Amino acid sequence: MRPFDDTPLSRDGKVLILAYDHGLEHGPVDFEDVPESADPRHVFDIAQHDAVTSLAVQKGIAEAYYPSYEDDVTLLAKLNGTSNLWMGEPDSSVNCSVEYADELGADAVGFTLYGGSNHEIEMAEEFRTAHEEARKRDLPVVMWSYPRGQGVKNDTKPGTISYAARLAHELGADVAKVKYPGSTEGMREAVEMAGKTEVIMSGGSKTGDRDFLENVKGAIDAGAAGLAVGRNVFQRENPEQLLDGLEQVIYEEATVDEALAAME
Amino acid sequence: MRPFDDTPLSRDGKVLILAYDHGLEHGPVDFEDVPESADPRHVFDIAQHDAVTSLAVQKGIAEAYYPSYEDDVTLLAKLNGTSNLWMGEPDSSVNCSVEYADELGADAVGFTLYGGSNHEIEMAEEFRTAHEEARKRDLPVVMWSYPRGQGVKNDTKPGTISYAARLAHELGADVAKVKYPGSTEGMREAVEMAGKTEVIMSGGSKTGDRDFLENVKGAIDAGAAGLAVGRNVFQRENPEQLLDGLEQVIYEEATVDEALAAME
Amino acid sequence: MRPFDDTPLSRDGKVLILAYDHGLEHGPVDFEDVPESADPRHVFDIAQHDAVTSLAVQKGIAEAYYPSYEDDVTLLAKLNGTSNLWMGEPDSSVNCSVEYADELGADAVGFTLYGGSNHEIEMAEEFRTAHEEARKRDLPVVMWSYPRGQGVKNDTKPGTISYAARLAHELGADVAKVKYPGSTEGMREAVEMAGKTEVIMSGGSKTGDRDFLENVKGAIDAGAAGLAVGRNVFQRENPEQLLDGLEQVIYEEATVDEALAAME
Amino acid sequence: MRPFDDTPLSRDGKVLILAYDHGLEHGPVDFEDVPESADPRHVFDIAQHDAVTSLAVQKGIAEAYYPSYEDDVTLLAKLNGTSNLWMGEPDSSVNCSVEYADELGADAVGFTLYGGSNHEIEMAEEFRTAHEEARKRDLPVVMWSYPRGQGVKNDTKPGTISYAARLAHELGADVAKVKYPGSTEGMREAVEMAGKTEVIMSGGSKTGDRDFLENVKGAIDAGAAGLAVGRNVFQRENPEQLLDGLEQVIYEEATVDEALAAME
Amino acid sequence: MRPFDDTPLSRDGKVLILAYDHGLEHGPVDFEDVPESADPRHVFDIAQHDAVTSLAVQKGIAEAYYPSYEDDVTLLAKLNGTSNLWMGEPDSSVNCSVEYADELGADAVGFTLYGGSNHEIEMAEEFRTAHEEARKRDLPVVMWSYPRGQGVKNDTKPGTISYAARLAHELGADVAKVKYPGSTEGMREAVEMAGKTEVIMSGGSKTGDRDFLENVKGAIDAGAAGLAVGRNVFQRENPEQLLDGLEQVIYEEATVDEALAAME
């Protein structure tokens, strides 16, 4: 297990994952507002922004486009994921083996765990297999740790988020991607529970610039290593602008006002 | 992953798959109108028409007849499929391994995914195994991407078809076979969502010459790479006639009227 | 895949399988009328009749008795099968691997598929594994193709039998064992649907000599390759007598009257 | 497959298995009357009686105690078994692989099959794996053949016991351990149905000396090879005494009166 | 199987496991009273107390922190475990393979079995795999033997605890961790049922010093080898103080009063 700072996911110990698996998880609806966002090349281009430390995509996107971007983009292969046509308890099919991700040139792998789902145990065991194979290949592991399902009433409650962060830590993730618990204090608790596992907040659905930057700033102040963001970037007409602002907040210890100024 | 144009499925970047797995999927009823269509040799003969770029069959048909046609027919081994005696949620048994398909001399493999079924996740994981093995053997992969089951109210709605095309892309298919969404516009959306994955429309049940050609023309105009057709060919007394017309529409950029003229 | 006539199952392209797995499938009750039929040696002796081209038994019977008969009996190892104590949807446990059947000296393997059962998909996948292993070892494969379960209202309807024959063909069986559909016409349809797969009728429960021979004659006239018979042979006091008659009908193109005469 | 008489289970073709897996199957309650019976050493000592041809224990007992007794006791490793805390349909977890049993020095292996349970098929397939591995290592296989579960109304009915014996035979067991069907006639039927598979009766719960010996005598007279006994031995204050009597009945063709006399 | 005294778990045949998997099993709530207990380094420091013979943690904690403590702490890798978000019948996902535990430098492995759960059989089979792999690597195996689920009304009843201890013994555990049955007599019964398997009591939720030491003393007097303790140590402001007392009771045959004196 490499120190996080030595992994390709890190820039000065901080991280910004551009997540782009929405075509699988949510379907074309997420691309409606900015139609070119349906084209993976558009997002691979965005991913070359200095603020972005890796791009998270499913296997099909990786094998079709990554060969053209391998010098410029750090690839995080998201190993599992499922369409929202699925009506069962939260679950995620393993769409890519670690072996194949490695062949594709992935620099890291990502895996979703729905704690509290009736499929939690099966998912945790699939995570084990992926995790141990990733360790053999020295690929850092990011867990999308999202409590969800019949065991979870409220999935953004601070206690739930900090439990999610702890799960990721106890199970061996290098990075825990969790929902923002609504406050700096909640995020700090999550960071404390995660031990040496780095915590990043997930961007969620699109929000205004200031609100979004304030949440990210709150997370960074709480000790989070950064952010995984999708819709808040690719659903913007000018995604680089927001990335300029995020770069200030995440890597430059800027205030939200300074970040907003940098975006103009 | 080879560029699609370099695969045996392509003729000038276009594709016409003759599908002949109806004996498994629907049973003898599909052969009633044209009894000789029950004989695989009849369909292997049709598959030698220049318009046809591959013939999709199940393992048993492949091993019994392909040795006599291997110089003249491109074989697409359909790996899964189930009888319609099955009363459970949509599912498909894996009847042929990629290894065995390769031994049989298959040039490509095909796999059904029922997004939205309670078996979606299991099927997606079986697809992963087949896909990764096919990549090792440089066999292109065609996904029959058919949302169906408790999660799917209307399986020909444009939004459903474009989601189906995107699923195929994100999961790594070279070609996505989808139902015709009823309009050129719907098909264009599917093509856009599929990225580098080629989209082909499935022929469906038998329709009149003009109607059928107009749908195919609509799909081609929308950017589809072509067609997978079964009943609309083998349930015709003179299947070569329709293939003459399809050849015009798919490969020659002909209008429907020109194609109909070429069929006379 | 060897041509059927070259396999040990064939005598001049015809086949008579003596089936003896009733102790597993039905229990001791099938042996009540002719108590010595419970002793496998009794049935191995019958299997030496010239009309019999192979004897189908489960693993336990094969390993205990076949070593004493290997020069005189062709062994068809039935790979799956289940007791009728089983109350679930029709299913069959795989009791013998192809590898072990081969070690026992089996000349062919047999496998039951219950199309329409809630276990159809699982059984079809187990069949795939067995089929592909059998191909490696050049062992012909006989499918007991018996639609049954919640998807099947009437399992001897001609359309069901011909579907059963087609399933066996599409999935790769060399021989499809189906129930007699009640008429020569129904059997002919099954034979047509089976392509190069040979079709044989299953003997079913004990019936009178003439009735039974007429059914077999009807099947042969319809193009069937022969018969798999169990109770109609071993539940008779003089099983060789019926085999004399079956030999006439199956291999000698005799009429039923000629066959009955040969039995006297 | 070795002839039974050549296996370590046999003494002159007869067998007495001392079964001691009650701590797993029933729990401490079975040791209450004779507290020292909870100590495996007590039972390993009893197992050195000349009448005992093997001792059946679970893996944990074998690995802890067998090294001290390997010169004096024949080890039958019981491969599956489950606590009676289990509330589901009858089932049995596989607690020991054949490979590990062999490493422990086992001379034979034992396996429970609950025919008629909703887990029958799964258990039969686990049995297949164990059986074929045992054959590779020349370890004889004893099946505890106990019809039980939703498919079984009465598990000591003669027809059920003889079916149980036949199941063991068809699936490949060398020895079938069945419940005593209540009469010599019932046992004879079971023996007949088992072909070359040896049948032994299971001792069941503790009964008086004469009653117990009469049942065993009845089984021996019916052709059974012997007995598997647990509680009737280790729940006695003087277990060697009963073993003296059993030795007379099983190996010396003694009457029950002679056996009782030998016990004094 | 090494004698227990030769294993790294033992100090003079006695054992004190510091258990620290509460972050996974219970979540952050267990760290609320003593916030620094959320930091694994805090607990690794405690684990260096002479009284502690090993520290039980999940894989993620082990790989992140053990490299800094490998000279000072004996590592017991807990292989399975599940969050309490899980709403199904008691079950535990296998989060770490024995192979990986060995690579991490683990000195022993731990495994939970919920006897009586609807997942008991699956868990017992997972235990088999882990146990046999651990034997190959000479890693002692500790079973958390906790009857729980629909088959268990009262999980601290003496008969249940002694059954739990026996299960661990029959299945091959070196050490059985069981709940304290409420009395020395109950614990003695458990110890007797466990044969050569060492029995340790689990500490449970936090209690007062005297009460806790009296329970431990009762267990030791009953023949238990020691204790696994978590919350009663890390939820104390001064955990070393209680460990001083436990050291007296477990290793020095001290009375509770002597132990309390040693804590001052």
PDB file of N, CA, C and O in Angstrom, chain A residues 97-138:
ATOM      1  N   SER A  97     -12.944  -6.283 -14.700  1.00  0.00           N
ATOM      2  CA  SER A  97     -12.017  -6.891 -13.744  1.00  0.00           C
ATOM      3  C   SER A  97     -10.830  -5.959 -13.538  1.00  0.00           C
ATOM      4  O   SER A  97     -10.512  -5.120 -14.388  1.00  0.00           O
ATOM      5  N   VAL A  98     -10.166  -6.110 -12.425  1.00  0.00           N
ATOM      6  CA  VAL A  98      -8.961  -5.324 -12.175  1.00  0.00           C
ATOM      7  C   VAL A  98      -7.899  -5.662 -13.214  1.00  0.00           C
ATOM      8  O   VAL A  98      -7.173  -4.781 -13.698  1.00  0.00           O
ATOM      9  N   GLU A  99      -7.833  -6.928 -13.589  1.00  0.00           N
ATOM     10  CA  GLU A  99      -6.848  -7.349 -14.585  1.00  0.00           C
ATOM     11  C   GLU A  99      -7.058  -6.558 -15.881  1.00  0.00           C
ATOM     12  O   GLU A  99      -6.100  -6.079 -16.491  1.00  0.00           O
ATOM     13  N   TYR A 100      -8.303  -6.463 -16.304  1.00  0.00           N
ATOM     14  CA  TYR A 100      -8.578  -5.776 -17.560  1.00  0.00           C
ATOM     15  C   TYR A 100      -8.356  -4.272 -17.416  1.00  0.00           C
ATOM     16  O   TYR A 100      -7.834  -3.620 -18.325  1.00  0.00           O
ATOM     17  N   ALA A 101      -8.731  -3.716 -16.277  1.00  0.00           N
ATOM     18  CA  ALA A 101      -8.477  -2.293 -16.034  1.00  0.00           C
ATOM     19  C   ALA A 101      -6.985  -2.000 -16.151  1.00  0.00           C
ATOM     20  O   ALA A 101      -6.574  -0.998 -16.744  1.00  0.00           O
ATOM     21  N   ASP A 102      -6.202  -2.896 -15.618  1.00  0.00           N
ATOM     22  CA  ASP A 102      -4.756  -2.724 -15.669  1.00  0.00           C
ATOM     23  C   ASP A 102      -4.262  -2.788 -17.116  1.00  0.00           C
ATOM     24  O   ASP A 102      -3.432  -1.972 -17.542  1.00  0.00           O
ATOM     25  N   GLU A 103      -4.791  -3.718 -17.874  1.00  0.00           N
ATOM     26  CA  GLU A 103      -4.429  -3.806 -19.298  1.00  0.00           C
ATOM     27  C   GLU A 103      -4.784  -2.532 -20.057  1.00  0.00           C
ATOM     28  O   GLU A 103      -4.093  -2.153 -20.997  1.00  0.00           O
ATOM     29  N   LEU A 104      -5.896  -1.932 -19.662  1.00  0.00           N
ATOM     30  CA  LEU A 104      -6.323  -0.697 -20.322  1.00  0.00           C
ATOM     31  C   LEU A 104      -5.437   0.482 -19.938  1.00  0.00           C
ATOM     32  O   LEU A 104      -5.566   1.571 -20.489  1.00  0.00           O
ATOM     33  N   GLY A 105      -4.577   0.272 -18.954  1.00  0.00           N
ATOM     34  CA  GLY A 105      -3.689   1.339 -18.539  1.00  0.00           C
ATOM     35  C   GLY A 105      -4.220   2.173 -17.389  1.00  0.00           C
ATOM     36  O   GLY A 105      -3.715   3.279 -17.127  1.00  0.00           O
ATOM     37  N   ALA A 106      -5.211   1.660 -16.686  1.00  0.00           N
ATOM     38  CA  ALA A 106      -5.771   2.419 -15.571  1.00  0.00           C
ATOM     39  C   ALA A 106      -4.702   2.715 -14.523  1.00  0.00           C
ATOM     40  O   ALA A 106      -3.829   1.882 -14.260  1.00  0.00           O
ATOM     41  N   ASP A 107      -4.811   3.905 -13.918  1.00  0.00           N
ATOM     42  CA  ASP A 107      -3.887   4.307 -12.864  1.00  0.00           C
ATOM     43  C   ASP A 107      -4.462   4.043 -11.481  1.00  0.00           C
ATOM     44  O   ASP A 107      -3.748   4.107 -10.481  1.00  0.00           O
ATOM     45  N   ALA A 108      -5.770   3.772 -11.445  1.00  0.00           N
ATOM     46  CA  ALA A 108      -6.451   3.534 -10.175  1.00  0.00           C
ATOM     47  C   ALA A 108      -7.781   2.876 -10.507  1.00  0.00           C
ATOM     48  O   ALA A 108      -8.218   2.873 -11.657  1.00  0.00           O
ATOM     49  N   VAL A 109      -8.403   2.295  -9.480  1.00  0.00           N
ATOM     50  CA  VAL A 109      -9.718   1.689  -9.696  1.00  0.00           C
ATOM     51  C   VAL A 109     -10.722   2.224  -8.688  1.00  0.00           C
ATOM     52  O   VAL A 109     -10.352   2.673  -7.597  1.00  0.00           O
ATOM     53  N   GLY A 110     -12.012   2.185  -9.086  1.00  0.00           N
ATOM     54  CA  GLY A 110     -13.080   2.671  -8.224  1.00  0.00           C
ATOM     55  C   GLY A 110     -14.152   1.611  -8.050  1.00  0.00           C
ATOM     56  O   GLY A 110     -14.376   0.803  -8.954  1.00  0.00           O
ATOM     57  N   PHE A 111     -14.794   1.614  -6.901  1.00  0.00           N
ATOM     58  CA  PHE A 111     -15.762   0.570  -6.584  1.00  0.00           C
ATOM     59  C   PHE A 111     -16.837   1.138  -5.674  1.00  0.00           C
ATOM     60  O   PHE A 111     -16.532   1.764  -4.662  1.00  0.00           O
ATOM     61  N   THR A 112     -18.102   0.878  -6.017  1.00  0.00           N
ATOM     62  CA  THR A 112     -19.212   1.332  -5.184  1.00  0.00           C
ATOM     63  C   THR A 112     -19.592   0.274  -4.159  1.00  0.00           C
ATOM     64  O   THR A 112     -19.659  -0.907  -4.476  1.00  0.00           O
ATOM     65  N   LEU A 113     -19.846   0.709  -2.917  1.00  0.00           N
ATOM     66  CA  LEU A 113     -20.414  -0.173  -1.887  1.00  0.00           C
ATOM     67  C   LEU A 113     -21.657   0.485  -1.310  1.00  0.00           C
ATOM     68  O   LEU A 113     -21.589   1.613  -0.807  1.00  0.00           O
ATOM     69  N   TYR A 114     -22.777  -0.224  -1.401  1.00  0.00           N
ATOM     70  CA  TYR A 114     -24.014   0.289  -0.804  1.00  0.00           C
ATOM     71  C   TYR A 114     -24.213  -0.366   0.560  1.00  0.00           C
ATOM     72  O   TYR A 114     -24.900  -1.395   0.685  1.00  0.00           O
ATOM     73  N   GLY A 115     -23.590   0.189   1.592  1.00  0.00           N
ATOM     74  CA  GLY A 115     -23.812  -0.323   2.946  1.00  0.00           C
ATOM     75  C   GLY A 115     -25.287  -0.218   3.302  1.00  0.00           C
ATOM     76  O   GLY A 115     -25.926   0.787   3.022  1.00  0.00           O
ATOM     77  N   GLY A 116     -25.817  -1.253   3.938  1.00  0.00           N
ATOM     78  CA  GLY A 116     -27.213  -1.240   4.341  1.00  0.00           C
ATOM     79  C   GLY A 116     -28.152  -1.839   3.315  1.00  0.00           C
ATOM     80  O   GLY A 116     -29.296  -2.152   3.623  1.00  0.00           O
ATOM     81  N   SER A 117     -27.653  -2.004   2.083  1.00  0.00           N
ATOM     82  CA  SER A 117     -28.472  -2.690   1.091  1.00  0.00           C
ATOM     83  C   SER A 117     -28.521  -4.180   1.392  1.00  0.00           C
ATOM     84  O   SER A 117     -27.610  -4.726   2.015  1.00  0.00           O
ATOM     85  N   ASN A 118     -29.545  -4.837   0.898  1.00  0.00           N
ATOM     86  CA  ASN A 118     -29.583  -6.296   1.031  1.00  0.00           C
ATOM     87  C   ASN A 118     -28.481  -6.968   0.212  1.00  0.00           C
ATOM     88  O   ASN A 118     -28.273  -8.172   0.319  1.00  0.00           O
ATOM     89  N   HIS A 119     -27.812  -6.186  -0.621  1.00  0.00           N
ATOM     90  CA  HIS A 119     -26.684  -6.724  -1.378  1.00  0.00           C
ATOM     91  C   HIS A 119     -25.337  -6.275  -0.791  1.00  0.00           C
ATOM     92  O   HIS A 119     -24.304  -6.464  -1.420  1.00  0.00           O
ATOM     93  N   GLU A 120     -25.367  -5.663   0.392  1.00  0.00           N
ATOM     94  CA  GLU A 120     -24.120  -5.163   0.982  1.00  0.00           C
ATOM     95  C   GLU A 120     -23.048  -6.245   1.079  1.00  0.00           C
ATOM     96  O   GLU A 120     -21.882  -6.016   0.733  1.00  0.00           O
ATOM     97  N   ILE A 121     -23.439  -7.418   1.555  1.00  0.00           N
ATOM     98  CA  ILE A 121     -22.428  -8.454   1.805  1.00  0.00           C
ATOM     99  C   ILE A 121     -21.822  -8.950   0.505  1.00  0.00           C
ATOM    100  O   ILE A 121     -20.597  -9.093   0.388  1.00  0.00           O
ATOM    101  N   GLU A 122     -22.668  -9.168  -0.474  1.00  0.00           N
ATOM    102  CA  GLU A 122     -22.162  -9.589  -1.785  1.00  0.00           C
ATOM    103  C   GLU A 122     -21.222  -8.517  -2.363  1.00  0.00           C
ATOM    104  O   GLU A 122     -20.163  -8.829  -2.908  1.00  0.00           O
ATOM    105  N   MET A 123     -21.610  -7.249  -2.236  1.00  0.00           N
ATOM    106  CA  MET A 123     -20.776  -6.179  -2.778  1.00  0.00           C
ATOM    107  C   MET A 123     -19.445  -6.084  -2.028  1.00  0.00           C
ATOM    108  O   MET A 123     -18.398  -5.836  -2.633  1.00  0.00           O
ATOM    109  N   ALA A 124     -19.501  -6.271  -0.723  1.00  0.00           N
ATOM    110  CA  ALA A 124     -18.264  -6.185   0.063  1.00  0.00           C
ATOM    111  C   ALA A 124     -17.311  -7.310  -0.346  1.00  0.00           C
ATOM    112  O   ALA A 124     -16.089  -7.112  -0.372  1.00  0.00           O
ATOM    113  N   GLU A 125     -17.869  -8.466  -0.668  1.00  0.00           N
ATOM    114  CA  GLU A 125     -16.990  -9.578  -1.069  1.00  0.00           C
ATOM    115  C   GLU A 125     -16.433  -9.349  -2.474  1.00  0.00           C
ATOM    116  O   GLU A 125     -15.286  -9.703  -2.760  1.00  0.00           O
ATOM    117  N   GLU A 126     -17.226  -8.750  -3.329  1.00  0.00           N
ATOM    118  CA  GLU A 126     -16.683  -8.380  -4.643  1.00  0.00           C
ATOM    119  C   GLU A 126     -15.603  -7.309  -4.484  1.00  0.00           C
ATOM    120  O   GLU A 126     -14.598  -7.312  -5.200  1.00  0.00           O
ATOM    121  N   PHE A 127     -15.828  -6.405  -3.539  1.00  0.00           N
ATOM    122  CA  PHE A 127     -14.803  -5.393  -3.268  1.00  0.00           C
ATOM    123  C   PHE A 127     -13.510  -6.051  -2.813  1.00  0.00           C
ATOM    124  O   PHE A 127     -12.415  -5.663  -3.236  1.00  0.00           O
ATOM    125  N   ARG A 128     -13.640  -7.058  -1.941  1.00  0.00           N
ATOM    126  CA  ARG A 128     -12.428  -7.752  -1.448  1.00  0.00           C
ATOM    127  C   ARG A 128     -11.587  -8.271  -2.619  1.00  0.00           C
ATOM    128  O   ARG A 128     -10.385  -8.047  -2.685  1.00  0.00           O
ATOM    129  N   THR A 129     -12.263  -8.954  -3.536  1.00  0.00           N
ATOM    130  CA  THR A 129     -11.543  -9.525  -4.677  1.00  0.00           C
ATOM    131  C   THR A 129     -10.841  -8.428  -5.468  1.00  0.00           C
ATOM    132  O   THR A 129      -9.666  -8.557  -5.827  1.00  0.00           O
ATOM    133  N   ALA A 130     -11.572  -7.357  -5.738  1.00  0.00           N
ATOM    134  CA  ALA A 130     -10.997  -6.260  -6.515  1.00  0.00           C
ATOM    135  C   ALA A 130      -9.845  -5.611  -5.754  1.00  0.00           C
ATOM    136  O   ALA A 130      -8.782  -5.327  -6.311  1.00  0.00           O
ATOM    137  N   HIS A 131     -10.055  -5.387  -4.469  1.00  0.00           N
ATOM    138  CA  HIS A 131      -9.057  -4.712  -3.647  1.00  0.00           C
ATOM    139  C   HIS A 131      -7.751  -5.504  -3.615  1.00  0.00           C
ATOM    140  O   HIS A 131      -6.660  -4.940  -3.793  1.00  0.00           O
ATOM    141  N   GLU A 132      -7.868  -6.796  -3.404  1.00  0.00           N
ATOM    142  CA  GLU A 132      -6.633  -7.586  -3.260  1.00  0.00           C
ATOM    143  C   GLU A 132      -5.906  -7.701  -4.599  1.00  0.00           C
ATOM    144  O   GLU A 132      -4.671  -7.705  -4.637  1.00  0.00           O
ATOM    145  N   GLU A 133      -6.654  -7.774  -5.675  1.00  0.00           N
ATOM    146  CA  GLU A 133      -6.019  -7.797  -6.990  1.00  0.00           C
ATOM    147  C   GLU A 133      -5.374  -6.441  -7.290  1.00  0.00           C
ATOM    148  O   GLU A 133      -4.283  -6.363  -7.872  1.00  0.00           O
ATOM    149  N   ALA A 134      -6.048  -5.373  -6.898  1.00  0.00           N
ATOM    150  CA  ALA A 134      -5.490  -4.036  -7.115  1.00  0.00           C
ATOM    151  C   ALA A 134      -4.192  -3.858  -6.326  1.00  0.00           C
ATOM    152  O   ALA A 134      -3.231  -3.251  -6.808  1.00  0.00           O
ATOM    153  N   ARG A 135      -4.147  -4.392  -5.113  1.00  0.00           N
ATOM    154  CA  ARG A 135      -2.928  -4.286  -4.300  1.00  0.00           C
ATOM    155  C   ARG A 135      -1.763  -4.969  -5.008  1.00  0.00           C
ATOM    156  O   ARG A 135      -0.640  -4.447  -5.004  1.00  0.00           O
ATOM    157  N   LYS A 136      -2.037  -6.139  -5.610  1.00  0.00           N
ATOM    158  CA  LYS A 136      -0.972  -6.852  -6.334  1.00  0.00           C
ATOM    159  C   LYS A 136      -0.387  -5.995  -7.444  1.00  0.00           C
ATOM    160  O   LYS A 136       0.766  -6.147  -7.815  1.00  0.00           O
ATOM    161  N   ARG A 137      -1.237  -5.150  -8.023  1.00  0.00           N
ATOM    162  CA  ARG A 137      -0.816  -4.360  -9.170  1.00  0.00           C
ATOM    163  C   ARG A 137      -0.508  -2.913  -8.775  1.00  0.00           C
ATOM    164  O   ARG A 137      -0.320  -2.065  -9.655  1.00  0.00           O
ATOM    165  N   ASP A 138      -0.531  -2.665  -7.481  1.00  0.00           N
ATOM    166  CA  ASP A 138      -0.191  -1.347  -6.959  1.00  0.00           C
ATOM    167  C   ASP A 138      -1.115  -0.254  -7.514  1.00  0.00           C
ATOM    168  O   ASP A 138      -0.682   0.876  -7.765  1.00  0.00           O
TER     169      ASP A 138
END
